[in-house]
PDB file of C-alpha atoms and ligand atoms in Angstrom:
ATOM      1  CA  UNK A   1     -23.779 -49.233 -79.816  1.00 73.00           C
ATOM      2  CA  UNK A   2     -22.813 -48.268 -83.177  1.00 92.00           C
ATOM      3  CA  UNK A   3     -23.095 -44.602 -84.469  1.00 97.00           C
ATOM      4  CA  UNK A   4     -26.657 -44.168 -86.255  1.00 98.00           C
ATOM      5  CA  UNK A   5     -26.405 -41.967 -89.392  1.00 98.00           C
ATOM      6  CA  UNK A   6     -28.755 -40.447 -91.780  1.00 98.00           C
ATOM      7  CA  UNK A   7     -28.770 -41.535 -95.491  1.00 98.00           C
ATOM      8  CA  UNK A   8     -31.186 -40.924 -98.305  1.00 98.00           C
ATOM      9  CA  UNK A   9     -34.364 -41.013 -95.953  1.00 98.00           C
ATOM     10  CA  UNK A  10     -33.103 -43.929 -93.410  1.00 98.00           C
ATOM     11  CA  UNK A  11     -31.374 -43.870 -90.064  1.00 98.00           C
ATOM     12  CA  UNK A  12     -28.759 -46.944 -90.240  1.00 98.00           C
ATOM     13  CA  UNK A  13     -25.746 -47.980 -88.311  1.00 98.00           C
ATOM     14  CA  UNK A  14     -22.545 -46.348 -89.609  1.00 98.00           C
ATOM     15  CA  UNK A  15     -21.085 -49.643 -90.878  1.00 98.00           C
ATOM     16  CA  UNK A  16     -24.285 -50.134 -92.986  1.00 98.00           C
ATOM     17  CA  UNK A  17     -24.609 -46.906 -94.648  1.00 98.00           C
ATOM     18  CA  UNK A  18     -23.189 -47.368 -98.305  1.00 98.00           C
ATOM     19  CA  UNK A  19     -23.019 -44.782-101.119  1.00 97.00           C
ATOM     20  CA  UNK A  20     -22.441 -45.973-104.661  1.00 98.00           C
ATOM     21  CA  UNK A  21     -18.951 -45.661-106.349  1.00 98.00           C
ATOM     22  CA  UNK A  22     -20.883 -43.813-109.203  1.00 98.00           C
ATOM     23  CA  UNK A  23     -21.843 -40.844-106.847  1.00 98.00           C
ATOM     24  CA  UNK A  24     -20.589 -37.929-108.388  1.00 98.00           C
ATOM     25  CA  UNK A  25     -19.745 -36.610-105.041  1.00 98.00           C
ATOM     26  CA  UNK A  26     -16.934 -39.258-104.897  1.00 98.00           C
ATOM     27  CA  UNK A  27     -16.198 -39.185-108.773  1.00 98.00           C
ATOM     28  CA  UNK A  28     -15.800 -35.303-109.355  1.00 98.00           C
ATOM     29  CA  UNK A  29     -16.248 -33.878-105.721  1.00 98.00           C
ATOM     30  CA  UNK A  30     -19.430 -32.565-107.066  1.00 98.00           C
ATOM     31  CA  UNK A  31     -21.195 -31.731-103.786  1.00 98.00           C
ATOM     32  CA  UNK A  32     -21.608 -29.553-100.905  1.00 98.00           C
ATOM     33  CA  UNK A  33     -21.510 -29.997 -97.206  1.00 98.00           C
ATOM     34  CA  UNK A  34     -21.605 -28.184 -93.808  1.00 98.00           C
ATOM     35  CA  UNK A  35     -19.683 -28.914 -90.374  1.00 98.00           C
ATOM     36  CA  UNK A  36     -21.903 -28.228 -87.773  1.00 98.00           C
ATOM     37  CA  UNK A  37     -21.638 -28.233 -83.833  1.00 98.00           C
ATOM     38  CA  UNK A  38     -24.001 -28.853 -81.247  1.00 98.00           C
ATOM     39  CA  UNK A  39     -23.092 -27.519 -77.581  1.00 97.00           C
ATOM     40  CA  UNK A  40     -25.238 -28.070 -74.484  1.00 97.00           C
ATOM     41  CA  UNK A  41     -28.154 -29.687 -76.448  1.00 98.00           C
ATOM     42  CA  UNK A  42     -28.616 -26.962 -78.868  1.00 98.00           C
ATOM     43  CA  UNK A  43     -27.487 -26.862 -82.522  1.00 98.00           C
ATOM     44  CA  UNK A  44     -25.163 -23.813 -82.468  1.00 98.00           C
ATOM     45  CA  UNK A  45     -26.215 -21.389 -85.532  1.00 98.00           C
ATOM     46  CA  UNK A  46     -28.141 -24.324 -87.288  1.00 98.00           C
ATOM     47  CA  UNK A  47     -30.156 -22.039 -89.334  1.00 98.00           C
ATOM     48  CA  UNK A  48     -27.070 -20.139 -90.537  1.00 98.00           C
ATOM     49  CA  UNK A  49     -25.427 -23.347 -91.680  1.00 98.00           C
ATOM     50  CA  UNK A  50     -28.856 -24.348 -93.467  1.00 99.00           C
ATOM     51  CA  UNK A  51     -28.931 -21.298 -95.507  1.00 98.00           C
ATOM     52  CA  UNK A  52     -25.376 -21.389 -96.439  1.00 98.00           C
ATOM     53  CA  UNK A  53     -25.906 -25.179 -97.501  1.00 99.00           C
ATOM     54  CA  UNK A  54     -28.884 -24.196 -99.588  1.00 99.00           C
ATOM     55  CA  UNK A  55     -26.939 -21.058-100.947  1.00 98.00           C
ATOM     56  CA  UNK A  56     -24.141 -23.347-102.200  1.00 98.00           C
ATOM     57  CA  UNK A  57     -26.721 -25.808-103.851  1.00 98.00           C
ATOM     58  CA  UNK A  58     -28.227 -23.015-105.535  1.00 98.00           C
ATOM     59  CA  UNK A  59     -24.908 -21.826-106.948  1.00 98.00           C
ATOM     60  CA  UNK A  60     -23.991 -25.484-108.203  1.00 98.00           C
ATOM     61  CA  UNK A  61     -27.396 -26.027-109.451  1.00 98.00           C
ATOM     62  CA  UNK A  62     -28.177 -28.590-107.418  1.00 98.00           C
ATOM     63  CA  UNK A  63     -31.671 -29.815-106.380  1.00 98.00           C
ATOM     64  CA  UNK A  64     -31.496 -30.856-102.659  1.00 98.00           C
ATOM     65  CA  UNK A  65     -34.815 -32.373-102.931  1.00 98.00           C
ATOM     66  CA  UNK A  66     -35.772 -31.754 -99.276  1.00 98.00           C
ATOM     67  CA  UNK A  67     -36.608 -28.272 -97.722  1.00 98.00           C
ATOM     68  CA  UNK A  68     -34.682 -26.517 -95.325  1.00 98.00           C
ATOM     69  CA  UNK A  69     -37.388 -27.319 -92.504  1.00 98.00           C
ATOM     70  CA  UNK A  70     -37.079 -31.167 -93.425  1.00 98.00           C
ATOM     71  CA  UNK A  71     -33.121 -30.707 -93.399  1.00 98.00           C
ATOM     72  CA  UNK A  72     -33.368 -29.267 -89.801  1.00 98.00           C
ATOM     73  CA  UNK A  73     -35.145 -32.052 -88.613  1.00 98.00           C
ATOM     74  CA  UNK A  74     -32.767 -34.471 -90.182  1.00 98.00           C
ATOM     75  CA  UNK A  75     -29.814 -32.875 -88.209  1.00 98.00           C
ATOM     76  CA  UNK A  76     -31.789 -32.931 -84.935  1.00 98.00           C
ATOM     77  CA  UNK A  77     -32.978 -36.553 -85.340  1.00 98.00           C
ATOM     78  CA  UNK A  78     -29.653 -37.607 -86.184  1.00 98.00           C
ATOM     79  CA  UNK A  79     -28.200 -36.186 -83.076  1.00 98.00           C
ATOM     80  CA  UNK A  80     -31.299 -37.593 -81.012  1.00 98.00           C
ATOM     81  CA  UNK A  81     -30.774 -41.356 -82.416  1.00 98.00           C
ATOM     82  CA  UNK A  82     -26.969 -40.932 -80.851  1.00 98.00           C
ATOM     83  CA  UNK A  83     -28.026 -39.422 -77.654  1.00 97.00           C
ATOM     84  CA  UNK A  84     -25.730 -36.622 -78.276  1.00 98.00           C
ATOM     85  CA  UNK A  85     -25.785 -33.106 -76.372  1.00 97.00           C
ATOM     86  CA  UNK A  86     -22.309 -32.160 -77.502  1.00 97.00           C
ATOM     87  CA  UNK A  87     -21.200 -33.232 -80.877  1.00 98.00           C
ATOM     88  CA  UNK A  88     -20.019 -32.253 -84.359  1.00 98.00           C
ATOM     89  CA  UNK A  89     -22.228 -32.882 -87.173  1.00 98.00           C
ATOM     90  CA  UNK A  90     -21.124 -33.325 -90.974  1.00 98.00           C
ATOM     91  CA  UNK A  91     -24.079 -32.682 -93.244  1.00 98.00           C
ATOM     92  CA  UNK A  92     -23.401 -33.727 -97.078  1.00 99.00           C
ATOM     93  CA  UNK A  93     -25.552 -33.596-100.212  1.00 99.00           C
ATOM     94  CA  UNK A  94     -24.058 -34.861-103.337  1.00 99.00           C
ATOM     95  CA  UNK A  95     -25.015 -34.703-106.821  1.00 98.00           C
ATOM     96  CA  UNK A  96     -25.912 -38.392-106.454  1.00 98.00           C
ATOM     97  CA  UNK A  97     -25.532 -41.321-108.600  1.00 98.00           C
ATOM     98  CA  UNK A  98     -24.733 -41.026-112.510  1.00 98.00           C
ATOM     99  CA  UNK A  99     -22.847 -42.406-115.026  1.00 96.00           C
ATOM    100  CA  UNK A 100     -18.759 -42.144-115.860  1.00 97.00           C
ATOM    101  CA  UNK A 101     -19.195 -38.638-117.392  1.00 96.00           C
ATOM    102  CA  UNK A 102     -19.040 -35.584-115.724  1.00 96.00           C
ATOM    103  CA  UNK A 103     -22.164 -34.144-116.644  1.00 98.00           C
ATOM    104  CA  UNK A 104     -24.366 -33.364-113.771  1.00 98.00           C
ATOM    105  CA  UNK A 105     -27.375 -34.004-115.897  1.00 98.00           C
ATOM    106  CA  UNK A 106     -26.787 -37.717-115.740  1.00 97.00           C
ATOM    107  CA  UNK A 107     -27.619 -37.546-111.890  1.00 98.00           C
ATOM    108  CA  UNK A 108     -31.370 -37.745-111.446  1.00 98.00           C
ATOM    109  CA  UNK A 109     -31.256 -37.642-107.434  1.00 98.00           C
ATOM    110  CA  UNK A 110     -29.090 -35.991-105.100  1.00 98.00           C
ATOM    111  CA  UNK A 111     -27.765 -38.267-102.042  1.00 98.00           C
ATOM    112  CA  UNK A 112     -28.003 -36.650 -98.491  1.00 98.00           C
ATOM    113  CA  UNK A 113     -26.408 -38.304 -95.563  1.00 98.00           C
ATOM    114  CA  UNK A 114     -25.876 -36.798 -92.044  1.00 98.00           C
ATOM    115  CA  UNK A 115     -23.131 -38.001 -89.442  1.00 98.00           C
ATOM    116  CA  UNK A 116     -22.785 -36.982 -86.007  1.00 98.00           C
ATOM    117  CA  UNK A 117     -20.024 -38.003 -83.681  1.00 97.00           C
ATOM    118  CA  UNK A 118     -18.193 -36.992 -80.680  1.00 94.00           C
ATOM    119  CA  UNK A 119     -15.982 -34.117 -80.854  1.00 87.00           C
ATOM    120  CA  UNK A 120     -12.301 -34.535 -81.153  1.00 83.00           C
ATOM    121  CA  UNK A 121     -11.535 -31.359 -78.949  1.00 80.00           C
ATOM    122  CA  UNK A 122      -8.567 -29.115 -79.593  1.00 83.00           C
ATOM    123  CA  UNK A 123      -6.353 -29.139 -76.382  1.00 88.00           C
ATOM    124  CA  UNK A 124      -7.479 -26.434 -73.933  1.00 89.00           C
ATOM    125  CA  UNK A 125      -3.508 -25.519 -73.752  1.00 90.00           C
ATOM    126  CA  UNK A 126      -4.017 -24.255 -77.449  1.00 90.00           C
ATOM    127  CA  UNK A 127      -6.483 -21.431 -76.437  1.00 92.00           C
ATOM    128  CA  UNK A 128      -3.699 -20.373 -73.556  1.00 93.00           C
ATOM    129  CA  UNK A 129      -0.473 -20.864 -75.561  1.00 95.00           C
ATOM    130  CA  UNK A 130      -1.456 -19.993 -79.101  1.00 97.00           C
ATOM    131  CA  UNK A 131      -0.277 -21.737 -82.346  1.00 97.00           C
ATOM    132  CA  UNK A 132       2.212 -21.166 -85.401  1.00 97.00           C
ATOM    133  CA  UNK A 133       0.983 -20.648 -88.841  1.00 97.00           C
ATOM    134  CA  UNK A 134       2.331 -20.222 -92.182  1.00 98.00           C
ATOM    135  CA  UNK A 135       1.498 -18.585 -95.303  1.00 98.00           C
ATOM    136  CA  UNK A 136       1.919 -21.167 -98.035  1.00 98.00           C
ATOM    137  CA  UNK A 137       2.577 -20.928-102.004  1.00 98.00           C
ATOM    138  CA  UNK A 138      -0.755 -22.595-102.786  1.00 98.00           C
ATOM    139  CA  UNK A 139      -3.205 -19.624-103.606  1.00 98.00           C
ATOM    140  CA  UNK A 140      -7.013 -19.717-102.663  1.00 98.00           C
ATOM    141  CA  UNK A 141      -8.878 -20.708-105.634  1.00 98.00           C
ATOM    142  CA  UNK A 142      -9.893 -17.654-107.708  1.00 97.00           C
ATOM    143  CA  UNK A 143     -13.491 -16.355-107.013  1.00 97.00           C
ATOM    144  CA  UNK A 144     -14.303 -16.941-110.934  1.00 96.00           C
ATOM    145  CA  UNK A 145     -13.053 -20.416-111.235  1.00 97.00           C
ATOM    146  CA  UNK A 146     -14.358 -21.805-108.036  1.00 98.00           C
ATOM    147  CA  UNK A 147     -15.775 -19.490-105.557  1.00 98.00           C
ATOM    148  CA  UNK A 148     -14.713 -20.410-102.161  1.00 98.00           C
ATOM    149  CA  UNK A 149     -18.078 -19.191-100.948  1.00 98.00           C
ATOM    150  CA  UNK A 150     -19.404 -22.577-102.143  1.00 98.00           C
ATOM    151  CA  UNK A 151     -18.868 -25.073 -99.661  1.00 98.00           C
ATOM    152  CA  UNK A 152     -18.123 -27.771-101.957  1.00 98.00           C
ATOM    153  CA  UNK A 153     -16.651 -31.245-101.683  1.00 98.00           C
ATOM    154  CA  UNK A 154     -13.513 -30.083-103.611  1.00 96.00           C
ATOM    155  CA  UNK A 155     -11.146 -29.417-100.794  1.00 97.00           C
ATOM    156  CA  UNK A 156      -8.016 -30.187-102.819  1.00 98.00           C
ATOM    157  CA  UNK A 157      -7.003 -26.680-102.666  1.00 98.00           C
ATOM    158  CA  UNK A 158      -7.087 -26.563 -98.879  1.00 98.00           C
ATOM    159  CA  UNK A 159      -5.287 -29.910 -98.718  1.00 98.00           C
ATOM    160  CA  UNK A 160      -2.540 -29.016-100.962  1.00 98.00           C
ATOM    161  CA  UNK A 161      -2.003 -25.694 -98.667  1.00 98.00           C
ATOM    162  CA  UNK A 162      -2.485 -27.871 -95.666  1.00 97.00           C
ATOM    163  CA  UNK A 163       0.380 -30.370 -96.543  1.00 98.00           C
ATOM    164  CA  UNK A 164       2.455 -27.377 -96.914  1.00 98.00           C
ATOM    165  CA  UNK A 165       1.965 -26.443 -93.594  1.00 97.00           C
ATOM    166  CA  UNK A 166       2.682 -29.980 -92.329  1.00 97.00           C
ATOM    167  CA  UNK A 167       6.125 -30.244 -94.173  1.00 98.00           C
ATOM    168  CA  UNK A 168       6.968 -26.915 -92.412  1.00 97.00           C
ATOM    169  CA  UNK A 169       5.941 -28.036 -88.941  1.00 96.00           C
ATOM    170  CA  UNK A 170       3.254 -25.484 -88.589  1.00 96.00           C
ATOM    171  CA  UNK A 171      -0.085 -25.971 -87.205  1.00 95.00           C
ATOM    172  CA  UNK A 172      -2.380 -24.405 -89.818  1.00 96.00           C
ATOM    173  CA  UNK A 173      -1.736 -22.710 -93.401  1.00 98.00           C
ATOM    174  CA  UNK A 174      -2.905 -19.157 -94.580  1.00 98.00           C
ATOM    175  CA  UNK A 175      -3.568 -18.607 -98.335  1.00 98.00           C
ATOM    176  CA  UNK A 176      -3.575 -15.750-100.335  1.00 98.00           C
ATOM    177  CA  UNK A 177      -5.359 -15.068-103.340  1.00 98.00           C
ATOM    178  CA  UNK A 178      -3.738 -14.217-106.523  1.00 98.00           C
ATOM    179  CA  UNK A 179      -3.152 -10.516-105.775  1.00 98.00           C
ATOM    180  CA  UNK A 180      -1.053 -11.602-102.632  1.00 98.00           C
ATOM    181  CA  UNK A 181      -3.998 -10.292-100.136  1.00 98.00           C
ATOM    182  CA  UNK A 182      -4.578 -12.583 -97.148  1.00 99.00           C
ATOM    183  CA  UNK A 183      -7.768 -14.924 -97.463  1.00 99.00           C
ATOM    184  CA  UNK A 184      -7.931 -17.481 -94.844  1.00 98.00           C
ATOM    185  CA  UNK A 185      -6.748 -20.698 -93.011  1.00 98.00           C
ATOM    186  CA  UNK A 186      -7.659 -24.326 -94.647  1.00 98.00           C
ATOM    187  CA  UNK A 187     -10.552 -24.776 -92.450  1.00 97.00           C
ATOM    188  CA  UNK A 188     -10.842 -21.358 -90.551  1.00 98.00           C
ATOM    189  CA  UNK A 189     -11.064 -17.752 -91.109  1.00 98.00           C
ATOM    190  CA  UNK A 190      -8.336 -15.287 -89.956  1.00 98.00           C
ATOM    191  CA  UNK A 191      -8.610 -12.055 -87.925  1.00 99.00           C
ATOM    192  CA  UNK A 192      -5.791  -9.423 -86.901  1.00 98.00           C
ATOM    193  CA  UNK A 193      -6.000  -6.802 -84.236  1.00 98.00           C
ATOM    194  CA  UNK A 194      -4.333  -3.462 -85.245  1.00 98.00           C
ATOM    195  CA  UNK A 195      -4.586  -0.552 -82.732  1.00 98.00           C
ATOM    196  CA  UNK A 196      -7.752  -1.978 -80.952  1.00 98.00           C
ATOM    197  CA  UNK A 197      -9.521  -2.413 -84.342  1.00 98.00           C
ATOM    198  CA  UNK A 198     -10.369  -6.030 -85.322  1.00 98.00           C
ATOM    199  CA  UNK A 199      -9.995  -6.593 -88.876  1.00 98.00           C
ATOM    200  CA  UNK A 200     -10.895  -9.554 -91.237  1.00 99.00           C
ATOM    201  CA  UNK A 201     -10.671  -9.983 -94.863  1.00 99.00           C
ATOM    202  CA  UNK A 202     -13.841  -9.240 -96.824  1.00 98.00           C
ATOM    203  CA  UNK A 203     -15.716 -11.980 -98.817  1.00 98.00           C
ATOM    204  CA  UNK A 204     -14.897 -10.625-102.078  1.00 98.00           C
ATOM    205  CA  UNK A 205     -11.266 -11.335-101.497  1.00 98.00           C
ATOM    206  CA  UNK A 206     -12.330 -15.042-101.867  1.00 98.00           C
ATOM    207  CA  UNK A 207     -13.055 -16.823 -98.634  1.00 98.00           C
ATOM    208  CA  UNK A 208     -15.607 -18.812 -97.235  1.00 98.00           C
ATOM    209  CA  UNK A 209     -18.178 -16.665 -95.275  1.00 98.00           C
ATOM    210  CA  UNK A 210     -17.553 -18.682 -92.039  1.00 98.00           C
ATOM    211  CA  UNK A 211     -20.460 -18.749 -89.547  1.00 98.00           C
ATOM    212  CA  UNK A 212     -17.793 -18.327 -86.802  1.00 98.00           C
ATOM    213  CA  UNK A 213     -16.382 -15.182 -88.713  1.00 99.00           C
ATOM    214  CA  UNK A 214     -19.778 -13.493 -88.622  1.00 98.00           C
ATOM    215  CA  UNK A 215     -20.690 -14.419 -84.795  1.00 99.00           C
ATOM    216  CA  UNK A 216     -17.390 -12.991 -83.814  1.00 99.00           C
ATOM    217  CA  UNK A 217     -17.761  -9.838 -85.903  1.00 98.00           C
ATOM    218  CA  UNK A 218     -21.402  -9.500 -84.413  1.00 98.00           C
ATOM    219  CA  UNK A 219     -20.333 -10.114 -80.725  1.00 98.00           C
ATOM    220  CA  UNK A 220     -17.367  -7.542 -81.382  1.00 98.00           C
ATOM    221  CA  UNK A 221     -19.778  -4.878 -82.480  1.00 98.00           C
ATOM    222  CA  UNK A 222     -21.910  -5.632 -79.344  1.00 98.00           C
ATOM    223  CA  UNK A 223     -19.149  -5.031 -77.220  1.00 98.00           C
ATOM    224  CA  UNK A 224     -18.231  -1.677 -78.628  1.00 98.00           C
ATOM    225  CA  UNK A 225     -15.074  -3.200 -80.337  1.00 98.00           C
ATOM    226  CA  UNK A 226     -14.529  -1.641 -83.609  1.00 98.00           C
ATOM    227  CA  UNK A 227     -14.392  -3.908 -86.593  1.00 98.00           C
ATOM    228  CA  UNK A 228     -13.427  -3.286 -90.325  1.00 98.00           C
ATOM    229  CA  UNK A 229     -13.527  -6.137 -93.102  1.00 98.00           C
ATOM    230  CA  UNK A 230     -10.600  -4.744 -95.274  1.00 98.00           C
ATOM    231  CA  UNK A 231      -7.834  -6.169 -97.614  1.00 98.00           C
ATOM    232  CA  UNK A 232      -4.718  -6.637 -95.915  1.00 98.00           C
ATOM    233  CA  UNK A 233      -1.098  -8.372 -96.844  1.00 98.00           C
ATOM    234  CA  UNK A 234       1.299 -10.490 -95.184  1.00 98.00           C
ATOM    235  CA  UNK A 235       3.255  -7.364 -93.972  1.00 98.00           C
ATOM    236  CA  UNK A 236      -0.115  -6.462 -91.745  1.00 98.00           C
ATOM    237  CA  UNK A 237      -0.216 -10.013 -90.428  1.00 98.00           C
ATOM    238  CA  UNK A 238       3.442  -9.849 -89.234  1.00 98.00           C
ATOM    239  CA  UNK A 239       2.926  -6.459 -87.660  1.00 98.00           C
ATOM    240  CA  UNK A 240      -0.485  -6.973 -86.107  1.00 98.00           C
ATOM    241  CA  UNK A 241      -0.760  -6.676 -82.410  1.00 98.00           C
ATOM    242  CA  UNK A 242      -2.845 -10.044 -82.329  1.00 98.00           C
ATOM    243  CA  UNK A 243      -3.918 -12.717 -84.822  1.00 98.00           C
ATOM    244  CA  UNK A 244      -6.366 -15.520 -84.400  1.00 98.00           C
ATOM    245  CA  UNK A 245      -8.313 -18.087 -86.460  1.00 98.00           C
ATOM    246  CA  UNK A 246     -12.071 -18.630 -86.246  1.00 98.00           C
ATOM    247  CA  UNK A 247     -14.138 -22.040 -87.108  1.00 98.00           C
ATOM    248  CA  UNK A 248     -16.669 -24.378 -86.177  1.00 97.00           C
ATOM    249  CA  UNK A 249     -14.226 -26.936 -85.058  1.00 94.00           C
ATOM    250  CA  UNK A 250     -11.642 -24.317 -83.652  1.00 93.00           C
ATOM    251  CA  UNK A 251     -13.911 -21.719 -82.522  1.00 97.00           C
ATOM    252  CA  UNK A 252     -11.410 -19.037 -81.644  1.00 98.00           C
ATOM    253  CA  UNK A 253      -7.667 -19.899 -81.424  1.00 97.00           C
ATOM    254  CA  UNK A 254      -4.935 -17.686 -81.083  1.00 98.00           C
ATOM    255  CA  UNK A 255      -1.809 -17.293 -83.220  1.00 98.00           C
ATOM    256  CA  UNK A 256       1.404 -16.525 -81.774  1.00 98.00           C
ATOM    257  CA  UNK A 257       3.924 -16.672 -84.810  1.00 98.00           C
ATOM    258  CA  UNK A 258       3.458 -16.421 -88.647  1.00 98.00           C
ATOM    259  CA  UNK A 259       6.070 -17.441 -90.717  1.00 98.00           C
ATOM    260  CA  UNK A 260       8.432 -17.280 -87.676  1.00 98.00           C
ATOM    261  CA  UNK A 261       7.398 -13.733 -86.693  1.00 98.00           C
ATOM    262  CA  UNK A 262       6.445 -13.231 -83.267  1.00 98.00           C
ATOM    263  CA  UNK A 263       2.811 -11.821 -83.060  1.00 98.00           C
ATOM    264  CA  UNK A 264       2.329  -8.901 -80.395  1.00 96.00           C
ATOM    265  CA  UNK A 265       3.585 -10.355 -77.051  1.00 96.00           C
ATOM    266  CA  UNK A 266       3.753 -13.990 -78.404  1.00 97.00           C
ATOM    267  CA  UNK A 267       0.724 -14.868 -76.220  1.00 97.00           C
ATOM    268  CA  UNK A 268      -3.050 -14.534 -76.861  1.00 97.00           C
ATOM    269  CA  UNK A 269      -4.190 -10.866 -76.874  1.00 98.00           C
ATOM    270  CA  UNK A 270      -6.364  -8.714 -75.141  1.00 98.00           C
ATOM    271  CA  UNK A 271      -9.320  -8.707 -77.651  1.00 98.00           C
ATOM    272  CA  UNK A 272      -9.071 -12.522 -78.052  1.00 98.00           C
ATOM    273  CA  UNK A 273      -9.264 -12.990 -74.371  1.00 97.00           C
ATOM    274  CA  UNK A 274     -12.390 -11.003 -74.447  1.00 98.00           C
ATOM    275  CA  UNK A 275     -14.067 -12.660 -77.551  1.00 98.00           C
ATOM    276  CA  UNK A 276     -13.374 -16.073 -76.778  1.00 97.00           C
ATOM    277  CA  UNK A 277     -15.619 -16.071 -73.290  1.00 98.00           C
ATOM    278  CA  UNK A 278     -18.242 -14.289 -75.180  1.00 98.00           C
ATOM    279  CA  UNK A 279     -18.161 -16.744 -77.934  1.00 98.00           C
ATOM    280  CA  UNK A 280     -18.538 -19.504 -75.493  1.00 97.00           C
ATOM    281  CA  UNK A 281     -21.353 -17.954 -73.567  1.00 98.00           C
ATOM    282  CA  UNK A 282     -23.377 -17.595 -76.811  1.00 98.00           C
ATOM    283  CA  UNK A 283     -22.889 -21.376 -77.225  1.00 98.00           C
ATOM    284  CA  UNK A 284     -24.877 -21.953 -74.618  1.00 97.00           C
ATOM    285  CA  UNK A 285     -28.140 -20.312 -75.610  1.00 98.00           C
ATOM    286  CA  UNK A 286     -27.943 -20.104 -79.436  1.00 98.00           C
ATOM    287  CA  UNK A 287     -29.839 -22.678 -81.765  1.00 98.00           C
ATOM    288  CA  UNK A 288     -32.789 -25.015 -81.404  1.00 98.00           C
ATOM    289  CA  UNK A 289     -32.759 -27.458 -78.843  1.00 98.00           C
ATOM    290  CA  UNK A 290     -32.246 -31.167 -79.574  1.00 98.00           C
ATOM    291  CA  UNK A 291     -34.454 -32.709 -76.798  1.00 98.00           C
ATOM    292  CA  UNK A 292     -37.045 -29.747 -76.318  1.00 89.00           C
ATOM    293  CA  UNK A 293     -39.507 -31.655 -74.423  1.00 71.00           C
ATOM    294  CA  UNK A 294     -37.235 -33.217 -71.885  1.00 58.00           C
ATOM    295  CA  UNK A 295     -35.765 -29.748 -71.511  1.00 53.00           C
ATOM    296  CA  UNK A 296     -39.301 -28.187 -71.041  1.00 49.00           C
ATOM    297  CA  UNK A 297     -39.977 -30.967 -68.022  1.00 49.00           C
ATOM    298  CA  UNK A 298     -36.579 -30.317 -66.539  1.00 50.00           C
ATOM    299  CA  UNK A 299     -37.455 -26.539 -66.454  1.00 48.00           C
ATOM    300  CA  UNK A 300     -40.757 -27.330 -64.829  1.00 45.00           C
ATOM    301  CA  UNK A 301     -39.430 -29.306 -62.410  1.00 45.00           C
ATOM    302  CA  UNK A 302     -36.706 -27.044 -61.754  1.00 40.00           C
TER     303      UNK A 302
HETATM  304  N1  PXG B   1     -12.766 -21.357 -94.240  1.00 81.93           N
HETATM  305  C1  PXG B   1     -12.740 -22.448 -94.751  1.00 81.93           C
HETATM  306  C2  PXG B   1     -12.097 -22.943 -96.113  1.00 81.93           C
HETATM  307  C3  PXG B   1     -13.670 -23.660 -93.988  1.00 81.93           C
HETATM  308  O1  PXG B   1     -13.771 -24.953 -94.692  1.00 81.93           O
HETATM  309  C4  PXG B   1     -14.152 -21.955 -92.226  1.00 81.93           C
HETATM  310  C5  PXG B   1     -13.529 -21.274 -93.007  1.00 81.93           C
HETATM  311  C6  PXG B   1     -14.665 -21.494 -91.116  1.00 81.93           C
HETATM  312  O2  PXG B   1     -16.070 -21.596 -91.270  1.00 81.93           O
HETATM  313  P1  PXG B   1     -17.059 -21.790 -89.803  1.00 81.93           P
HETATM  314  O3  PXG B   1     -18.504 -21.600 -90.659  1.00 81.93           O
HETATM  315  O4  PXG B   1     -17.022 -23.268 -89.358  1.00 81.93           O
HETATM  316  O5  PXG B   1     -17.069 -20.844 -89.153  1.00 81.93           O
HETATM  317  C7  PXG B   1     -14.056 -23.362 -92.823  1.00 81.93           C
HETATM  318  C8  PXG B   1     -14.894 -24.515 -92.168  1.00 81.93           C
HETATM  319  C9  PXG B   1     -12.133 -29.475 -90.330  1.00 81.93           C
HETATM  320  C10 PXG B   1     -13.120 -29.085 -90.948  1.00 81.93           C
HETATM  321  O6  PXG B   1     -12.006 -30.930 -90.257  1.00 81.93           O
HETATM  322  C11 PXG B   1     -12.913 -27.560 -90.842  1.00 81.93           C
HETATM  323  C12 PXG B   1     -14.230 -26.877 -91.753  1.00 81.93           C
HETATM  324  C13 PXG B   1     -15.003 -27.504 -92.182  1.00 81.93           C
HETATM  325  C14 PXG B   1     -14.819 -29.089 -92.254  1.00 81.93           C
HETATM  326  C15 PXG B   1     -13.926 -29.769 -91.554  1.00 81.93           C
HETATM  327  O7  PXG B   1     -11.243 -28.937 -89.711  1.00 81.93           O
HETATM  328  N2  PXG B   1     -14.115 -25.440 -91.717  1.00 81.93           N
END
């Protein structure tokens, strides 16, 4: 059976879901999105993703046109229509159809679509062996030009960075800000460990406030691991005891080499090995259930 997607109030087969070539999401990258994940029949951190989506919308002056509880139902129903328990969800809101000028006032109605599909999981070996990353020349967007806190459809900054990593044979790029402070990967946040302290760049350095990032900070604090949100440079990265990346798709991924420098012992570190299972445990219990009635019946009959 073909994938069912949500588009502007209707559920349709993916092949029939069409958006206009005059949609400003396509013409100008004028729109926002979320990448969300369902685990074991629950949508992990759904509320946090929806809050971030509505905050991005507010900053770009986009009237989504449906409220946050309706949007929650759109996500859950898209998953139900596809019978998914574990899946990736892409929720997109564009400025909608307008004319050939960039003025958003020419777009009367936002377009909303929600796609869900089976996950292309990262190989489990990556979590044991770690990955190699590279700092790139492409700097992260300036906060006062296009604030990276807006999860916008303008990903060219990140794509240019990823191309540099690809050319160098690295699995992911690390972008710095204009001052040379470490920001983030192209689709993930970055953490380092130094003398038992877990460090990640503060939001104001110019990064997306990742939901996995915030979850890892909370898990660490609950586990008694000291955390700091602090500016750091490439020097700190090279001399860290551990480095790992966080993101919805990646979860937590260990880094064993940065720009050819071996990190720690060249293997996933102690704190990484503590935090990954804590994160995976949380995915089993967090977030609204996709099929609440079925699960209740199972609980009753158990
Ligand atoms: N920074 C950036 C720039 C991101 O795009 C993250 C950090 C991590 O945020 P979350 O909330 O997921 O912990 C992201 C999100 C992909 C892909 O295909 C990655 C993201 C979004 C969409 C697609 O790799 N990363």
